[in-house]
Amino acid sequence: MDTPTQAALRRINRDFYSRHAADFDRTRHPGGWPGWRRVVETAAQTTNRPLRVLDLGCGNGRFALFLEHNSQLRQDRPFVYHGIDLSSELIDHARAARAGLDHIRFEVNDIENCTLDEATYDLVTLFGVLHHIPGFDTRRRTLERAASAVAPGGLLALTCWQFADDPGFERRRLDWASEAGVDPAELEPGDHLLRWGPADSQARRYCHHTDEPELDRLACRLPLAEVAPYCSDGPGGRQNLYWLGARDGAATLS
């Protein structure tokens, strides 16, 4: 995928979250995803110190609130949380909802290019993020950088949204022809333009469907030991494909 096409796809999503952050925030509830429970339970076994969490593409910060409200999943251990997202509008919502919690902080930055502290975090997450990163090589570099931030004994956890398996997928898919700057010849298999909201809505996002074979190719070069992958969330528990990678023998899922 060439650079102009990547820039155009990023622009689509920046415009979406700038315009629709409030509506998006209302649809992302603090209860979180069922699949997060297994992630937190596994990460809580990695160390006895306060759990250090880096949430890349944190959006409205609901994973922070999930951690705050689920101390038993953390085995009653405290945590410190750092969330990063490119959308200043979503970060505003995150900060407003978590005001007064000094162990939770948010940063507006580009997770594809920002500097990450190496080997620092017990849990690094990318939840609902990969589908917005254009280009296989860029997705792989982003994962490599995320893996570098995992401390010895720590865990990397990511999800791949399985939207193309949703029966309603075709009703939401739009034609690329009207998108300025997007050369369809440069798009990769799995790249889609999806409508947000009702059928007459003009809101749309660039989303990439990462299936299991692509996820295997993305993860195979990471310096982490794969923890058993699983599916969870949404109708039938198939909305998200989870992949967990452990550094230096972190605990495995039961």
mmCIF file of C-alpha atoms in Angstrom:
data_model
loop_
_atom_site.group_PDB
_atom_site.id
_atom_site.type_symbol
_atom_site.label_atom_id
_atom_site.label_comp_id
_atom_site.label_asym_id
_atom_site.label_seq_id
_atom_site.Cartn_x
_atom_site.Cartn_y
_atom_site.Cartn_z
ATOM 1 C CA MET A 1 0.000 0.000 0.000
ATOM 2 C CA ASP A 2 1.473 3.352 -1.026
ATOM 3 C CA THR A 3 1.888 6.337 1.292
ATOM 4 C CA PRO A 4 -0.876 8.552 -0.225
ATOM 5 C CA THR A 5 -3.444 5.784 0.161
ATOM 6 C CA GLN A 6 -2.438 5.193 3.767
ATOM 7 C CA ALA A 7 -2.723 8.925 4.443
ATOM 8 C CA ALA A 8 -6.205 9.025 2.879
ATOM 9 C CA LEU A 9 -7.391 6.078 4.988
ATOM 10 C CA ARG A 10 -6.073 7.658 8.177
ATOM 11 C CA ARG A 11 -7.817 10.908 7.249
ATOM 12 C CA ILE A 12 -11.163 9.107 6.903
ATOM 13 C CA ASN A 13 -10.884 7.792 10.432
ATOM 14 C CA ARG A 14 -9.562 11.030 11.939
ATOM 15 C CA ASP A 15 -12.546 12.865 10.449
ATOM 16 C CA PHE A 16 -14.939 10.229 11.775
ATOM 17 C CA TYR A 17 -13.725 10.380 15.366
ATOM 18 C CA SER A 18 -13.497 14.160 15.302
ATOM 19 C CA ARG A 19 -17.123 14.472 14.163
ATOM 20 C CA HIS A 20 -18.710 11.574 16.017
ATOM 21 C CA ALA A 21 -16.703 11.166 19.237
ATOM 22 C CA ALA A 22 -19.708 11.906 21.477
ATOM 23 C CA ASP A 23 -21.928 9.327 19.741
ATOM 24 C CA PHE A 24 -19.111 6.793 19.699
ATOM 25 C CA ASP A 25 -18.468 7.346 23.413
ATOM 26 C CA ARG A 26 -22.129 6.649 24.200
ATOM 27 C CA THR A 27 -21.917 3.265 22.467
ATOM 28 C CA ARG A 28 -18.777 2.179 24.340
ATOM 29 C CA HIS A 29 -19.926 1.305 27.832
ATOM 30 C CA PRO A 30 -17.593 0.953 30.845
ATOM 31 C CA GLY A 31 -18.709 -2.624 31.455
ATOM 32 C CA GLY A 32 -16.220 -3.653 28.784
ATOM 33 C CA TRP A 33 -15.959 -6.813 26.724
ATOM 34 C CA PRO A 34 -16.319 -10.323 28.199
ATOM 35 C CA GLY A 35 -12.974 -11.308 26.658
ATOM 36 C CA TRP A 36 -11.163 -8.754 28.799
ATOM 37 C CA ARG A 37 -11.699 -10.870 31.897
ATOM 38 C CA ARG A 38 -9.324 -13.574 30.703
ATOM 39 C CA VAL A 39 -6.734 -10.974 29.749
ATOM 40 C CA VAL A 40 -6.755 -9.327 33.178
ATOM 41 C CA GLU A 41 -6.796 -12.631 35.066
ATOM 42 C CA THR A 42 -3.757 -13.782 33.094
ATOM 43 C CA ALA A 43 -1.862 -10.504 33.466
ATOM 44 C CA ALA A 44 -2.515 -10.483 37.228
ATOM 45 C CA GLN A 45 -0.398 -13.633 37.559
ATOM 46 C CA THR A 46 2.731 -12.028 36.090
ATOM 47 C CA THR A 47 4.087 -10.060 39.060
ATOM 48 C CA ASN A 48 3.400 -9.099 42.669
ATOM 49 C CA ARG A 49 3.930 -5.370 42.165
ATOM 50 C CA PRO A 50 1.199 -2.939 41.022
ATOM 51 C CA LEU A 51 0.153 -3.902 37.510
ATOM 52 C CA ARG A 52 1.623 -1.484 34.951
ATOM 53 C CA VAL A 53 -0.744 -1.152 31.980
ATOM 54 C CA LEU A 54 -0.234 0.503 28.581
ATOM 55 C CA ASP A 55 -3.462 0.767 26.577
ATOM 56 C CA LEU A 56 -2.652 1.653 22.957
ATOM 57 C CA GLY A 57 -5.580 3.118 21.016
ATOM 58 C CA CYS A 58 -7.448 3.549 24.293
ATOM 59 C CA GLY A 59 -10.372 5.521 22.810
ATOM 60 C CA ASN A 60 -12.636 6.762 25.596
ATOM 61 C CA GLY A 61 -10.587 4.881 28.200
ATOM 62 C CA ARG A 62 -13.201 2.330 29.146
ATOM 63 C CA PHE A 63 -10.580 -0.377 29.756
ATOM 64 C CA ALA A 64 -9.196 1.824 32.543
ATOM 65 C CA LEU A 65 -12.618 1.919 34.181
ATOM 66 C CA PHE A 66 -12.990 -1.832 33.679
ATOM 67 C CA LEU A 67 -9.744 -2.313 35.607
ATOM 68 C CA GLU A 68 -10.875 0.132 38.278
ATOM 69 C CA HIS A 69 -14.138 -1.733 38.879
ATOM 70 C CA ASN A 70 -12.749 -5.285 38.789
ATOM 71 C CA SER A 71 -10.244 -5.567 41.599
ATOM 72 C CA GLN A 72 -10.977 -9.292 42.046
ATOM 73 C CA LEU A 73 -9.870 -9.967 38.475
ATOM 74 C CA ARG A 74 -6.635 -8.177 39.359
ATOM 75 C CA GLN A 75 -6.383 -10.364 42.465
ATOM 76 C CA ASP A 76 -6.927 -7.176 44.501
ATOM 77 C CA ARG A 77 -3.651 -5.751 43.250
ATOM 78 C CA PRO A 78 -3.417 -2.022 42.484
ATOM 79 C CA PHE A 79 -2.561 -0.821 38.979
ATOM 80 C CA VAL A 80 -1.160 2.157 37.141
ATOM 81 C CA TYR A 81 -2.547 2.876 33.711
ATOM 82 C CA HIS A 82 -1.329 4.858 30.689
ATOM 83 C CA GLY A 83 -3.738 5.213 27.757
ATOM 84 C CA ILE A 84 -2.748 6.662 24.370
ATOM 85 C CA ASP A 85 -5.040 7.614 21.501
ATOM 86 C CA LEU A 86 -4.814 9.942 18.502
ATOM 87 C CA SER A 87 -8.333 11.323 18.983
ATOM 88 C CA SER A 88 -8.215 14.321 21.307
ATOM 89 C CA GLU A 89 -12.029 14.269 21.368
ATOM 90 C CA LEU A 90 -12.158 10.709 22.728
ATOM 91 C CA ILE A 91 -9.374 11.477 25.207
ATOM 92 C CA ASP A 92 -11.472 14.402 26.481
ATOM 93 C CA HIS A 93 -14.287 11.946 27.219
ATOM 94 C CA ALA A 94 -11.821 9.575 28.885
ATOM 95 C CA ARG A 95 -10.393 12.266 31.153
ATOM 96 C CA ALA A 96 -13.833 13.520 32.142
ATOM 97 C CA ALA A 97 -15.022 10.054 33.149
ATOM 98 C CA ARG A 98 -11.863 9.219 35.135
ATOM 99 C CA ALA A 99 -11.282 12.581 36.823
ATOM 100 C CA GLY A 100 -9.610 12.313 40.222
ATOM 101 C CA LEU A 101 -8.037 8.899 39.633
ATOM 102 C CA ASP A 102 -4.342 9.715 39.880
ATOM 103 C CA HIS A 103 -3.187 6.219 38.871
ATOM 104 C CA ILE A 104 -4.882 6.662 35.470
ATOM 105 C CA ARG A 105 -3.488 9.024 32.840
ATOM 106 C CA PHE A 106 -4.203 9.656 29.184
ATOM 107 C CA GLU A 107 -2.106 11.011 26.339
ATOM 108 C CA VAL A 108 -3.036 12.276 22.878
ATOM 109 C CA ASN A 109 -0.534 10.745 20.486
ATOM 110 C CA ASP A 110 -0.154 8.567 17.391
ATOM 111 C CA ILE A 111 0.466 4.983 18.491
ATOM 112 C CA GLU A 112 2.089 4.193 15.138
ATOM 113 C CA ASN A 113 4.889 6.700 15.725
ATOM 114 C CA CYS A 114 5.065 7.785 19.377
ATOM 115 C CA THR A 115 7.981 6.807 21.613
ATOM 116 C CA LEU A 116 7.232 3.890 23.947
ATOM 117 C CA ASP A 117 9.241 2.998 27.039
ATOM 118 C CA GLU A 118 10.880 -0.356 26.342
ATOM 119 C CA ALA A 119 10.352 -3.382 28.613
ATOM 120 C CA THR A 120 8.276 -1.336 31.075
ATOM 121 C CA TYR A 121 4.690 -2.642 31.185
ATOM 122 C CA ASP A 122 3.191 -5.806 32.648
ATOM 123 C CA LEU A 123 0.250 -5.568 30.235
ATOM 124 C CA VAL A 124 0.208 -3.871 26.830
ATOM 125 C CA THR A 125 -3.139 -3.870 25.022
ATOM 126 C CA LEU A 126 -4.438 -3.064 21.549
ATOM 127 C CA PHE A 127 -8.193 -3.550 21.798
ATOM 128 C CA GLY A 128 -10.174 -2.626 18.680
ATOM 129 C CA VAL A 129 -7.128 -0.981 17.116
ATOM 130 C CA LEU A 130 -5.612 -3.096 14.337
ATOM 131 C CA HIS A 131 -8.609 -2.687 12.033
ATOM 132 C CA HIS A 132 -7.862 1.049 11.790
ATOM 133 C CA ILE A 133 -4.165 0.675 10.875
ATOM 134 C CA PRO A 134 -3.720 0.730 7.068
ATOM 135 C CA GLY A 135 -1.239 -1.655 5.471
ATOM 136 C CA PHE A 136 0.064 -5.043 6.615
ATOM 137 C CA ASP A 137 3.610 -3.764 7.103
ATOM 138 C CA THR A 138 2.386 -0.888 9.265
ATOM 139 C CA ARG A 139 0.280 -3.238 11.370
ATOM 140 C CA ARG A 140 3.289 -5.499 11.854
ATOM 141 C CA ARG A 141 5.593 -2.608 12.842
ATOM 142 C CA THR A 142 2.985 -1.354 15.312
ATOM 143 C CA LEU A 143 2.807 -4.771 16.954
ATOM 144 C CA GLU A 144 6.591 -5.036 17.080
ATOM 145 C CA ARG A 145 6.786 -1.680 18.858
ATOM 146 C CA ALA A 146 4.019 -2.705 21.260
ATOM 147 C CA ALA A 147 5.861 -5.953 22.014
ATOM 148 C CA SER A 148 9.038 -4.016 22.799
ATOM 149 C CA ALA A 149 7.198 -2.229 25.630
ATOM 150 C CA VAL A 150 6.339 -5.506 27.404
ATOM 151 C CA ALA A 151 8.414 -6.071 30.542
ATOM 152 C CA PRO A 152 10.005 -9.455 31.355
ATOM 153 C CA GLY A 153 7.193 -11.709 32.490
ATOM 154 C CA GLY A 154 4.601 -9.383 30.946
ATOM 155 C CA LEU A 155 1.832 -9.812 28.408
ATOM 156 C CA LEU A 156 0.732 -8.308 25.088
ATOM 157 C CA ALA A 157 -3.000 -8.622 24.365
ATOM 158 C CA LEU A 158 -4.712 -7.623 21.125
ATOM 159 C CA THR A 159 -8.019 -8.131 19.371
ATOM 160 C CA CYS A 160 -8.964 -8.459 15.718
ATOM 161 C CA TRP A 161 -12.549 -7.447 14.982
ATOM 162 C CA GLN A 162 -14.217 -10.200 12.935
ATOM 163 C CA PHE A 163 -16.743 -7.893 11.286
ATOM 164 C CA ALA A 164 -16.701 -9.600 7.890
ATOM 165 C CA ASP A 165 -18.232 -12.667 9.569
ATOM 166 C CA ASP A 166 -21.215 -10.583 10.747
ATOM 167 C CA PRO A 167 -24.438 -11.241 8.775
ATOM 168 C CA GLY A 168 -25.031 -7.471 8.640
ATOM 169 C CA PHE A 169 -21.623 -6.728 7.134
ATOM 170 C CA GLU A 170 -22.769 -6.313 3.528
ATOM 171 C CA ARG A 171 -25.437 -3.784 4.520
ATOM 172 C CA ARG A 172 -22.775 -1.557 6.033
ATOM 173 C CA ARG A 173 -20.128 -1.822 3.314
ATOM 174 C CA LEU A 174 -19.721 1.214 1.027
ATOM 175 C CA ASP A 175 -18.109 1.687 -2.382
ATOM 176 C CA TRP A 176 -14.622 3.197 -2.466
ATOM 177 C CA ALA A 177 -15.321 5.065 -5.711
ATOM 178 C CA SER A 178 -16.382 8.298 -4.001
ATOM 179 C CA GLU A 179 -13.407 8.489 -1.620
ATOM 180 C CA ALA A 180 -10.910 11.118 -2.761
ATOM 181 C CA GLY A 181 -7.280 10.062 -2.466
ATOM 182 C CA VAL A 182 -8.006 6.352 -2.168
ATOM 183 C CA ASP A 183 -6.681 4.278 -5.056
ATOM 184 C CA PRO A 184 -8.615 0.980 -4.993
ATOM 185 C CA ALA A 185 -5.664 -0.715 -6.676
ATOM 186 C CA GLU A 186 -3.556 0.055 -3.584
ATOM 187 C CA LEU A 187 -6.009 -1.470 -1.114
ATOM 188 C CA GLU A 188 -5.237 -4.831 0.440
ATOM 189 C CA PRO A 189 -7.575 -7.826 0.817
ATOM 190 C CA GLY A 190 -9.720 -7.178 3.863
ATOM 191 C CA ASP A 191 -9.814 -3.370 3.475
ATOM 192 C CA HIS A 192 -13.358 -1.992 3.681
ATOM 193 C CA LEU A 193 -15.265 1.264 3.999
ATOM 194 C CA LEU A 194 -18.056 0.790 6.549
ATOM 195 C CA ARG A 195 -21.039 2.994 7.261
ATOM 196 C CA TRP A 196 -21.613 4.021 10.881
ATOM 197 C CA GLY A 197 -25.176 4.392 12.097
ATOM 198 C CA PRO A 198 -28.453 4.194 10.140
ATOM 199 C CA ALA A 199 -28.745 3.483 6.425
ATOM 200 C CA ASP A 200 -28.951 7.172 5.506
ATOM 201 C CA SER A 201 -25.914 8.148 7.579
ATOM 202 C CA GLN A 202 -22.907 9.765 5.894
ATOM 203 C CA ALA A 203 -20.558 8.682 8.690
ATOM 204 C CA ARG A 204 -18.054 6.053 7.623
ATOM 205 C CA ARG A 205 -14.799 4.462 8.753
ATOM 206 C CA TYR A 206 -11.916 2.602 7.160
ATOM 207 C CA CYS A 207 -11.746 -0.878 8.692
ATOM 208 C CA HIS A 208 -9.498 -3.829 7.882
ATOM 209 C CA HIS A 209 -10.606 -7.399 8.558
ATOM 210 C CA THR A 210 -7.700 -9.422 9.980
ATOM 211 C CA ASP A 211 -8.505 -13.115 9.762
ATOM 212 C CA GLU A 212 -6.641 -15.924 11.541
ATOM 213 C CA PRO A 213 -4.077 -16.555 8.763
ATOM 214 C CA GLU A 214 -3.165 -12.870 8.649
ATOM 215 C CA LEU A 215 -2.950 -12.711 12.428
ATOM 216 C CA ASP A 216 -0.550 -15.654 12.337
ATOM 217 C CA ARG A 217 1.649 -13.767 9.877
ATOM 218 C CA LEU A 218 1.555 -10.629 12.003
ATOM 219 C CA ALA A 219 2.445 -12.411 15.225
ATOM 220 C CA CYS A 220 4.979 -14.968 14.037
ATOM 221 C CA ARG A 221 7.973 -12.612 14.331
ATOM 222 C CA LEU A 222 7.128 -11.099 17.706
ATOM 223 C CA PRO A 223 9.604 -11.881 20.528
ATOM 224 C CA LEU A 224 6.790 -13.350 22.609
ATOM 225 C CA ALA A 225 5.463 -16.826 23.319
ATOM 226 C CA GLU A 226 1.911 -17.246 22.089
ATOM 227 C CA VAL A 227 -0.711 -17.864 24.757
ATOM 228 C CA ALA A 228 -3.726 -19.845 23.544
ATOM 229 C CA PRO A 229 -5.798 -17.564 21.245
ATOM 230 C CA TYR A 230 -9.554 -17.419 21.693
ATOM 231 C CA CYS A 231 -12.726 -15.728 20.425
ATOM 232 C CA SER A 232 -15.097 -13.729 22.589
ATOM 233 C CA ASP A 233 -17.542 -10.801 22.716
ATOM 234 C CA GLY A 234 -20.689 -9.975 20.779
ATOM 235 C CA PRO A 235 -23.413 -12.334 19.548
ATOM 236 C CA GLY A 236 -22.276 -15.927 19.818
ATOM 237 C CA GLY A 237 -18.978 -14.878 21.398
ATOM 238 C CA ARG A 238 -17.338 -14.519 17.972
ATOM 239 C CA GLN A 239 -16.978 -10.752 17.523
ATOM 240 C CA ASN A 240 -13.302 -10.517 18.436
ATOM 241 C CA LEU A 241 -10.334 -12.798 17.882
ATOM 242 C CA TYR A 242 -7.919 -12.432 20.816
ATOM 243 C CA TRP A 243 -4.170 -13.045 20.695
ATOM 244 C CA LEU A 244 -1.986 -12.970 23.788
ATOM 245 C CA GLY A 245 1.793 -13.109 23.806
ATOM 246 C CA ALA A 246 3.926 -13.604 26.907
ATOM 247 C CA ARG A 247 7.527 -12.489 27.431
ATOM 248 C CA ASP A 248 9.810 -14.829 29.362
ATOM 249 C CA GLY A 249 7.280 -17.325 30.614
ATOM 250 C CA ALA A 250 4.340 -15.232 31.778
ATOM 251 C CA ALA A 251 1.368 -17.196 33.081
ATOM 252 C CA THR A 252 -0.864 -19.053 30.630
ATOM 253 C CA LEU A 253 -4.640 -19.050 30.422
ATOM 254 C CA SER A 254 -6.533 -21.690 32.306
#
